[in-house]
Amino acid sequence: LARRETGRGKKVVFFGGPGEKDALDALRRDERPGARVAEPLPLREFAATMRGCKIVVTSDTGPMHVAVAVGVPTIQIFSASEPERYGYAHLPDHRVVGRQGEEVSVETVDAALGASR
């Protein structure tokens, strides 16, 4: 998805926590034009930085709730929990893709992203 977006001239920022350190380090080594990996941030700084995003694509984790709380439109990818319970599809500018136990394709997320513009 990030390759598609940078190919369209969009900027992409990857955020992650301590549990994603290895994946983020790999992304840093392979950083492409238009994409960057954010340094780890304390929660308040993370929320402030996220507020500057035009849209956030996120799995059903804490950053999803932060994005919604600071008013950034989201594409919420659900595979491990129930979107009816934890998602925000009922709010304007937020889209949910997937369901618990489903694998969500890049094409599905890309279509939701395109519909959000």
XYZ file of C-alpha atoms in Angstrom, residues 43 46-48 50-51 56-78 80-91 94-96:
44
model
C 2.114 9.460 23.638
C 2.653 10.899 18.941
C -0.902 12.253 19.127
C 0.249 15.736 18.094
C -0.652 12.104 14.110
C -2.963 15.118 14.127
C -4.304 7.215 8.956
C -4.358 3.590 7.824
C -4.201 1.428 10.924
C -4.990 -1.971 12.308
C -7.346 -2.364 15.246
C -4.830 -1.165 17.843
C -4.221 1.803 20.116
C -3.030 4.174 17.374
C -6.424 3.757 15.700
C -8.085 5.200 18.798
C -5.516 8.012 18.973
C -6.172 8.969 15.335
C -9.926 9.072 15.948
C -9.440 11.050 19.171
C -7.389 13.753 17.430
C -9.855 13.960 14.543
C -7.886 12.395 11.701
C -9.850 10.342 9.125
C -8.996 6.639 9.294
C -9.048 3.415 7.372
C -9.354 0.805 10.108
C -8.204 -2.724 9.286
C -9.913 -5.335 11.433
C -8.290 -9.699 15.278
C -11.320 -8.082 16.899
C -14.900 -7.059 16.201
C -15.351 -3.800 14.253
C -18.863 -3.453 15.690
C -17.355 -3.256 19.152
C -14.136 -1.334 18.586
C -14.494 0.391 15.209
C -15.651 3.851 14.275
C -17.501 3.285 10.997
C -20.460 5.118 12.517
C -18.457 8.369 12.544
C -13.810 6.709 9.193
C -13.963 3.463 7.230
C -13.707 -0.086 8.486
